[in-house]
GROMACS .gro file of C-alpha atoms in nm:
model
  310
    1UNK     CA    1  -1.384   0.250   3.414
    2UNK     CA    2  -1.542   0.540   3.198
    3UNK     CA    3  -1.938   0.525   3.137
    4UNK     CA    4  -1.898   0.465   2.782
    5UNK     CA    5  -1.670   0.167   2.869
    6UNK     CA    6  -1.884   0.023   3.080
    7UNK     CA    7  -2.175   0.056   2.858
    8UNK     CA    8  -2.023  -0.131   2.575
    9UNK     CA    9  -1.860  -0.411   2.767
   10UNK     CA   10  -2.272  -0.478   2.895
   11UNK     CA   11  -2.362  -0.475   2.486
   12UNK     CA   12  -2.079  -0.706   2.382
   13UNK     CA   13  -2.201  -1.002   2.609
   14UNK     CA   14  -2.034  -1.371   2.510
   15UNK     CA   15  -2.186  -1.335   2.171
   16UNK     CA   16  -2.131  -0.935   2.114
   17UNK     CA   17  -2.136  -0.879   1.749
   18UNK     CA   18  -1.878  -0.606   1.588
   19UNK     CA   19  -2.032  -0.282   1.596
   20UNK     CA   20  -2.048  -0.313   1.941
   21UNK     CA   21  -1.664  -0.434   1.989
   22UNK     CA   22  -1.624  -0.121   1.740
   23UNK     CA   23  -1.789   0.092   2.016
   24UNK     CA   24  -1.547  -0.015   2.286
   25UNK     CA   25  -1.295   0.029   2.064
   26UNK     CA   26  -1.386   0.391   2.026
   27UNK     CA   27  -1.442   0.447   2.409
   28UNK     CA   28  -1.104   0.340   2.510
   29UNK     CA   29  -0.957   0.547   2.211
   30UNK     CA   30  -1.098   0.816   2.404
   31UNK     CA   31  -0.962   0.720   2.685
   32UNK     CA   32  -1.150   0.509   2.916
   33UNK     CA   33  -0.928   0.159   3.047
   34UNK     CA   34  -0.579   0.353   2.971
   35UNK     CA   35  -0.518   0.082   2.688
   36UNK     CA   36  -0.343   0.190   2.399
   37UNK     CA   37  -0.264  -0.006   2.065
   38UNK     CA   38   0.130  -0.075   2.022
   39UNK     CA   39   0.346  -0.153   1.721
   40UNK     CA   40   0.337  -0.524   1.922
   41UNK     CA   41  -0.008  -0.574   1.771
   42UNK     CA   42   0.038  -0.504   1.418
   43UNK     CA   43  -0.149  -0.749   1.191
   44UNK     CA   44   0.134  -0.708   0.894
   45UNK     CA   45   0.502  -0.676   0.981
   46UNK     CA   46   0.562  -0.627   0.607
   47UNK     CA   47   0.355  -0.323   0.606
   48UNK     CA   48   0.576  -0.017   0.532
   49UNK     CA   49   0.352   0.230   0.663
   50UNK     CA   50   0.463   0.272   1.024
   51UNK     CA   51   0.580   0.653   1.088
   52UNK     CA   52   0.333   0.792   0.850
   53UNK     CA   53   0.024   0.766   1.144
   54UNK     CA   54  -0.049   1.161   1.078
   55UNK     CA   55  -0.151   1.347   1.446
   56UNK     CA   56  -0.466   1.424   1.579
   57UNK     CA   57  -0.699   1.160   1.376
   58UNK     CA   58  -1.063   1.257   1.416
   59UNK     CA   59  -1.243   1.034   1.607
   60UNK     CA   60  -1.566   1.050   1.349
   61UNK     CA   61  -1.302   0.911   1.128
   62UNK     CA   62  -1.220   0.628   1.337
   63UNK     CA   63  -1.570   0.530   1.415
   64UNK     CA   64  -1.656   0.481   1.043
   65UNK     CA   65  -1.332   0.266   0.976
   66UNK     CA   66  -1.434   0.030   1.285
   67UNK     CA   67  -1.777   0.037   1.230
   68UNK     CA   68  -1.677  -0.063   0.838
   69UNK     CA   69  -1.429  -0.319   0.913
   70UNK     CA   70  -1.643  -0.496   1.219
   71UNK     CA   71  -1.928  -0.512   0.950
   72UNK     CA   72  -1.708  -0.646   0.694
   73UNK     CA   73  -1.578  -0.922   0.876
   74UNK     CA   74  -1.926  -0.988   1.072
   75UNK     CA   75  -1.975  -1.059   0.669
   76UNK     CA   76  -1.689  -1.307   0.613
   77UNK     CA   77  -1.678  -1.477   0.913
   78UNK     CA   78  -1.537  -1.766   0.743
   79UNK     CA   79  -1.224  -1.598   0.583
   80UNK     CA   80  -0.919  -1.538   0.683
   81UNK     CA   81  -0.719  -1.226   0.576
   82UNK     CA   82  -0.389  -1.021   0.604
   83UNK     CA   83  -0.333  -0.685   0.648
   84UNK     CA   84  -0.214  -0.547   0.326
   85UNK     CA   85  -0.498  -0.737   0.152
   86UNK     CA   86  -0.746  -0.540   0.355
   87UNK     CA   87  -0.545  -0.201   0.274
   88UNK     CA   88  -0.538  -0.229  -0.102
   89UNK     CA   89  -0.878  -0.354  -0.052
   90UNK     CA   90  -1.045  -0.023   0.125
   91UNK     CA   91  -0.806   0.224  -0.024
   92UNK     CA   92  -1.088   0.416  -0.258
   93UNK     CA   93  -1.230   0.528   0.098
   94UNK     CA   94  -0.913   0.547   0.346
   95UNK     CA   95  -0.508   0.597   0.343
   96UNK     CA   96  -0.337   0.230   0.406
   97UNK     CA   97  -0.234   0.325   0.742
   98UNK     CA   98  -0.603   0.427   0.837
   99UNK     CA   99  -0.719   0.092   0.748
  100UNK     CA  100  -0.384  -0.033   0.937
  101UNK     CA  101  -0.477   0.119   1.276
  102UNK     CA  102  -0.872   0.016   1.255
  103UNK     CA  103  -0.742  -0.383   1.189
  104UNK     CA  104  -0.505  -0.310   1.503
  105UNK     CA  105  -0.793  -0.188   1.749
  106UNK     CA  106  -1.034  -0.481   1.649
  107UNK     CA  107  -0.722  -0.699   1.734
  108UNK     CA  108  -0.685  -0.563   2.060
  109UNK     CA  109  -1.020  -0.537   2.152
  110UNK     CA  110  -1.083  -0.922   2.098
  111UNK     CA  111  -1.342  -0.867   1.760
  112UNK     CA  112  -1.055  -1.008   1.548
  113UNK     CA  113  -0.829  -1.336   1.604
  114UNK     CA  114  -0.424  -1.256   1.453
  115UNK     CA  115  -0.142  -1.542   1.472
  116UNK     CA  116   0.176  -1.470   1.321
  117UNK     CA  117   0.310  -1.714   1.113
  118UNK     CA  118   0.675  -1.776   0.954
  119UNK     CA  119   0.708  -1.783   0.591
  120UNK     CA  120   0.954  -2.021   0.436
  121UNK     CA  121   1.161  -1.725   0.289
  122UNK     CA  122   1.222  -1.617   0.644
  123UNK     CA  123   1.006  -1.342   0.719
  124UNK     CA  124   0.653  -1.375   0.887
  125UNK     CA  125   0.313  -1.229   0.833
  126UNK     CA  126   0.038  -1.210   1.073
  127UNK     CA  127  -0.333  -1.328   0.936
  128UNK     CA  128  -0.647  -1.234   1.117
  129UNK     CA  129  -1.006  -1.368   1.126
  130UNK     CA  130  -1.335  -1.282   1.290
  131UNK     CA  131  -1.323  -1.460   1.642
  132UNK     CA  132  -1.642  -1.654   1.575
  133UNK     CA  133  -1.491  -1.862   1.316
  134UNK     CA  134  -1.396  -2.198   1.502
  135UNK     CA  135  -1.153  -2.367   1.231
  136UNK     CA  136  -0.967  -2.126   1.033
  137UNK     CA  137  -0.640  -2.334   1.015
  138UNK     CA  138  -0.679  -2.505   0.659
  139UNK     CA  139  -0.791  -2.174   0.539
  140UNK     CA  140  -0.534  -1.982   0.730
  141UNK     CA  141  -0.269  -2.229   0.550
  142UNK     CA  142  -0.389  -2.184   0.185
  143UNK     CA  143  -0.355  -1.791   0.247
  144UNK     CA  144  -0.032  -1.827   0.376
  145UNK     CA  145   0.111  -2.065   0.115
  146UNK     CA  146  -0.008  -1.781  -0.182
  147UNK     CA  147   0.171  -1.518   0.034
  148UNK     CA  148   0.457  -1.743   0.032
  149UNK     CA  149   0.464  -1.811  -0.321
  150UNK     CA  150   0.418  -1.435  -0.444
  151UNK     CA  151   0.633  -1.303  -0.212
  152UNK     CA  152   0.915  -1.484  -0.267
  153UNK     CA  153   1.234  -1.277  -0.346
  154UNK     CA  154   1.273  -1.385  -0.677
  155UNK     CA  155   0.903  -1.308  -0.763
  156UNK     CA  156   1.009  -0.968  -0.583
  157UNK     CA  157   1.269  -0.885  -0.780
  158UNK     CA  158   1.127  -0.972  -1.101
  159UNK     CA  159   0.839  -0.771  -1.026
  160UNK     CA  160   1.079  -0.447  -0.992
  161UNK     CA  161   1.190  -0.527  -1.315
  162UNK     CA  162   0.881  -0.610  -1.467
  163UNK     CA  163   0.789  -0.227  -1.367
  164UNK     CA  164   1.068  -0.084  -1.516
  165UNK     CA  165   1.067  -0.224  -1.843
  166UNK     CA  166   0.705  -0.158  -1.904
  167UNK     CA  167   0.764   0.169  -1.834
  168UNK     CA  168   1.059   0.199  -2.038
  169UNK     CA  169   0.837   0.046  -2.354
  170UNK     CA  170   0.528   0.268  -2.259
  171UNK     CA  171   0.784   0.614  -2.251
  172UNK     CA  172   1.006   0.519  -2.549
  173UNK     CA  173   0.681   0.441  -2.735
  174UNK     CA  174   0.564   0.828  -2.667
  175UNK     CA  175   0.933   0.960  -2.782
  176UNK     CA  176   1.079   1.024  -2.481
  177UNK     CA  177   1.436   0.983  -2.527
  178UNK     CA  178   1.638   0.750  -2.206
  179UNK     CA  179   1.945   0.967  -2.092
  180UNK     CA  180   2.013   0.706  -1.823
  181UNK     CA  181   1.930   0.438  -1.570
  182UNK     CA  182   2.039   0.429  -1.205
  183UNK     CA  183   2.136   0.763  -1.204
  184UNK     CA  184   2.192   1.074  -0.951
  185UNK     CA  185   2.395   1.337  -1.212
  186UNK     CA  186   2.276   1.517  -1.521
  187UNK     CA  187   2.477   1.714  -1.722
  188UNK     CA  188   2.708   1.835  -1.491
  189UNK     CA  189   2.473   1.850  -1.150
  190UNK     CA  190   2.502   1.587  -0.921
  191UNK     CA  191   2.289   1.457  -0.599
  192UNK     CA  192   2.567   1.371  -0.313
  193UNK     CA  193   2.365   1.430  -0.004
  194UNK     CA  194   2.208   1.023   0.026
  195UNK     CA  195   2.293   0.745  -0.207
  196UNK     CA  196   1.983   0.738  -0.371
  197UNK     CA  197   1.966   0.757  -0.771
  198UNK     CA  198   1.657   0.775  -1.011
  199UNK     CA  199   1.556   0.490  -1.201
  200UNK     CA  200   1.539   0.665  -1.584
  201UNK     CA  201   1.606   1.027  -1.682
  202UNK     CA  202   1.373   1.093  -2.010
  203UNK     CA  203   1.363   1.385  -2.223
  204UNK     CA  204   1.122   1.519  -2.497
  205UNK     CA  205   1.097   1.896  -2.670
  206UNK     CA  206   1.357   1.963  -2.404
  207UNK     CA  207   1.199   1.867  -2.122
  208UNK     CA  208   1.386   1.617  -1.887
  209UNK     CA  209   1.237   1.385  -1.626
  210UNK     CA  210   1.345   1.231  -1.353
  211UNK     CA  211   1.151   0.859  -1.311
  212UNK     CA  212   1.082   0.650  -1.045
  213UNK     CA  213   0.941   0.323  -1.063
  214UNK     CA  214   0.708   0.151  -0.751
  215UNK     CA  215   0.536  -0.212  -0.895
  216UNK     CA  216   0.440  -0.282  -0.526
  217UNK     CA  217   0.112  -0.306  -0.377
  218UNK     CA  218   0.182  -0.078  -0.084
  219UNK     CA  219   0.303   0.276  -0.079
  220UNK     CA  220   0.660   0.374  -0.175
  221UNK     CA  221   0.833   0.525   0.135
  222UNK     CA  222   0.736   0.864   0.224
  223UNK     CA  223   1.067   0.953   0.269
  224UNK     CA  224   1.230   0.824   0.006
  225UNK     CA  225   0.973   0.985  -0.250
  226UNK     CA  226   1.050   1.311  -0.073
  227UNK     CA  227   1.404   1.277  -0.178
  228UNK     CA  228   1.320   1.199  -0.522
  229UNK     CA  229   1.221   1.511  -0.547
  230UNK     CA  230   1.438   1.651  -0.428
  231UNK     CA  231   1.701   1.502  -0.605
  232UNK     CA  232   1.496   1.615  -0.901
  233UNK     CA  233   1.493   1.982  -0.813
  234UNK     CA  234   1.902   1.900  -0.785
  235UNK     CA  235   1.937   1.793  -1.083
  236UNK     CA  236   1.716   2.058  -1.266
  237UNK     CA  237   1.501   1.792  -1.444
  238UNK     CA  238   1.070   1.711  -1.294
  239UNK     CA  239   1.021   1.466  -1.072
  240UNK     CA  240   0.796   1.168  -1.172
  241UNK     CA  241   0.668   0.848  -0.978
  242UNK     CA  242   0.509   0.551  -1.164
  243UNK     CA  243   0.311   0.359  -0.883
  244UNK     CA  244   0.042   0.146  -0.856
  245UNK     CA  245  -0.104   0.365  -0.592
  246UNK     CA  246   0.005   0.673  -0.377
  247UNK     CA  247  -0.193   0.884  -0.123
  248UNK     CA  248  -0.369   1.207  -0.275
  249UNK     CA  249  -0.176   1.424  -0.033
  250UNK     CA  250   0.144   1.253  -0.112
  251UNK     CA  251   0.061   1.332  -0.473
  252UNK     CA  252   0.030   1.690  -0.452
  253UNK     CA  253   0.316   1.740  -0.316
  254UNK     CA  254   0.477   1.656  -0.620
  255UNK     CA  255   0.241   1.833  -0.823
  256UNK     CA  256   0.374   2.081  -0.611
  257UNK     CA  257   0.718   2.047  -0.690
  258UNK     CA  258   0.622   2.063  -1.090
  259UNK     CA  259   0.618   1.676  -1.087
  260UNK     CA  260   0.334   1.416  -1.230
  261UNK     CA  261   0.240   1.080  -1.063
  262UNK     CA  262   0.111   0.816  -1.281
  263UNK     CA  263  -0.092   0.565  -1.106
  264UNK     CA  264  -0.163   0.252  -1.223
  265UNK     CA  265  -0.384   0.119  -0.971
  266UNK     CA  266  -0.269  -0.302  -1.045
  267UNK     CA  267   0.074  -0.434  -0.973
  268UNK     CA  268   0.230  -0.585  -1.284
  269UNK     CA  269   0.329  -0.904  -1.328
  270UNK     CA  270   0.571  -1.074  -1.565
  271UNK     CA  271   0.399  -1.261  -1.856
  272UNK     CA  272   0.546  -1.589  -1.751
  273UNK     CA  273   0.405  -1.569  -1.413
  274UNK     CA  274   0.042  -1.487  -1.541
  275UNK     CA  275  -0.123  -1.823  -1.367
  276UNK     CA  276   0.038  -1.669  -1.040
  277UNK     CA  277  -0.128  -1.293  -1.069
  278UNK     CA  278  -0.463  -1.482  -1.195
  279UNK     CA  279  -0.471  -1.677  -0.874
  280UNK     CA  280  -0.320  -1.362  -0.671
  281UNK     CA  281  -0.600  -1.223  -0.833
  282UNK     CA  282  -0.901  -1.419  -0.794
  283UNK     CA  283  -0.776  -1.576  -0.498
  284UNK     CA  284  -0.687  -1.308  -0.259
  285UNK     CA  285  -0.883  -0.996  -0.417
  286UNK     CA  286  -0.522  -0.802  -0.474
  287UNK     CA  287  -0.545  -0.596  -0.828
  288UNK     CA  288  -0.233  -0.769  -1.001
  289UNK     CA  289  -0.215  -0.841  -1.398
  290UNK     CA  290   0.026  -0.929  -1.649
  291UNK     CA  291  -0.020  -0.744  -1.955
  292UNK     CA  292   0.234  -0.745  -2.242
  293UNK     CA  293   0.255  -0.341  -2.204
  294UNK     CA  294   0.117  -0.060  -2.063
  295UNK     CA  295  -0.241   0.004  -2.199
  296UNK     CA  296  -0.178   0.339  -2.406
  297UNK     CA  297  -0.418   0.513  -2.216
  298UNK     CA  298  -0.212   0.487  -1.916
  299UNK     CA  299   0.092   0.652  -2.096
  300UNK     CA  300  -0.162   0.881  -2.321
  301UNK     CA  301  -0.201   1.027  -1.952
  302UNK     CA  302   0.159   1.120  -1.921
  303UNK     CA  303   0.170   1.261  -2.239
  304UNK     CA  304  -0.140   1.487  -2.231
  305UNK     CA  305   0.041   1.674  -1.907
  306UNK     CA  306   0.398   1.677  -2.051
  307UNK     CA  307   0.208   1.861  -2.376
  308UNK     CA  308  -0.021   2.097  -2.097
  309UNK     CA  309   0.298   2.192  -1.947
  310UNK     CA  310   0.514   2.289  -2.222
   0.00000   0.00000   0.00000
């Protein structure tokens, strides 16, 4: 066993506190013990951020996300949480998938307690709390019944379509004209090499865009948005992506391609289910609303780049 191993195990004791688990963490990242942290211990199954781990993390990196998150739940010790919730909660400081691997080494180095559980839809999640709280079931339940309630497919797919339509409203207000929904051709060019399509096509002083809408609290997939744009350059119209949130890097690589990314930063409910986002909301920390529209600020944003870019 490597020095720094040994040397941590001796600080953790029975009652170690999280910094210190955060330490062993580290020193069997670096390779002390041979352990290694496997898509087995994922604390989300829903997460969609698997294959986007990028090579070569630093490890000064990694020691402020454990040393963050061990802190953090040495400060809640009577909560109980679930992966994406901690994402969308740390994402001003870290991609999802940072956060992601952090919750994963606490798991496997004993700081955190995970238990899957089944969700009446069909799927599962996996909630996590710190291991010194001693009855985290009722709590554990009440998490898992909002999951269940928000996540239900119908909520799901009313939440897609919640997304569109405010966008539709927020573009049609700013006299961009709809050419089409669900489409992969424009005027005479077509995209044939997947069966993706794009959700609008909008035009203004002859302009054309090519819009994709992502009401979700987690990233789109990286490989779909790279298709996107592609499709865009295809079709001869910009790319655009209306999300709630999108990695800076991710972003510029649209900019890249000529394309804007709005981001919205809170997942957008239907008006009928506004007692649901409130307690989503207050509840669970997640930033979800129901407004009536998009603010015009939001889609003032838009606007001010299509006018730069004319």
């Amino acid at each position: 066993m490597g020095t720094d191993v040994t040397r941590c195990l001796c600080e953790i004791g029975p009652h170690g506190t999280g910094l210190a688990l955060a330490r062993l963490a580290l020193a069997i990242l670096a390779g002390g013990c041979g352990a290694s942290v496997t898509s087995g211990s994922d604390p989300d199954p829903s997460s969609d951020l698997k294959g986007h781990m990028p090579e070569g993390v630093d490890a000064r990196s990694d020691e402020t996300v454990l040393n963050t998150l061990a802190d953090y739940f040495d400060r809640n010790r009577e909560r109980v949480y679930f992966s994406r919730q901690l994402e969308v909660a740390f994402e001003s400081q870290w991609f999802h998938w940072i956060t992601n691997r952090g919750l994963r080494m606490l798991i496997e180095q004993g700081l955190l307690v995970a238990e899957e559980r089944t969700l009446s839809t069909g799927g599962s999640i996996h909630v996590m709390w710190h291991r010194g709280y001693r009855y985290p079931k009722r709590e554990a339940a009440r998490v898992v019944a909002l999951v269940e309630e928000y996540a239900h497919p119908n909520i799901g797919a009313s939440l897609g379509l919640q997304g569109e339509m405010l966008t539709l409203e927020g573009f049609a207000r700013h006299q961009f004209v709809l050419h089409g929904r669900e489409v992969n051709s424009f005027r005479g060019r077509r995209w044939d090499e997947t069966a993706h399509d794009l959700d609008f096509i909008f035009e203004r002083d002859n302009q054309a865009y090519g819009v994709e809408v992502k009401n979700t609290l987690g990233y789109m997939d990286q490989r779909e948005l790279r298709i996107k744009v592609r499709m865009a350059g295809v079709l001869g119209i910009r790319p655009v992506f209306v999300v709630r949130m999108m990695p800076k890097n991710w972003i510029y690589e649209v900019q890249k391609a000529g394309g804007f990314v709005l981001v919205l930063k809170w997942q957008l409910y239907p008006w009928t289910h506004r007692d649901l986002a409130r307690r989503v909301r207050d509840e669970l920390g997640l930033p979800v609303d129901a407004p009536r529209a998009l603010e015009d600020g939001t889609t003032q944003r838009f606007l001010r780049w299509h006018l730069r870019n004319m």
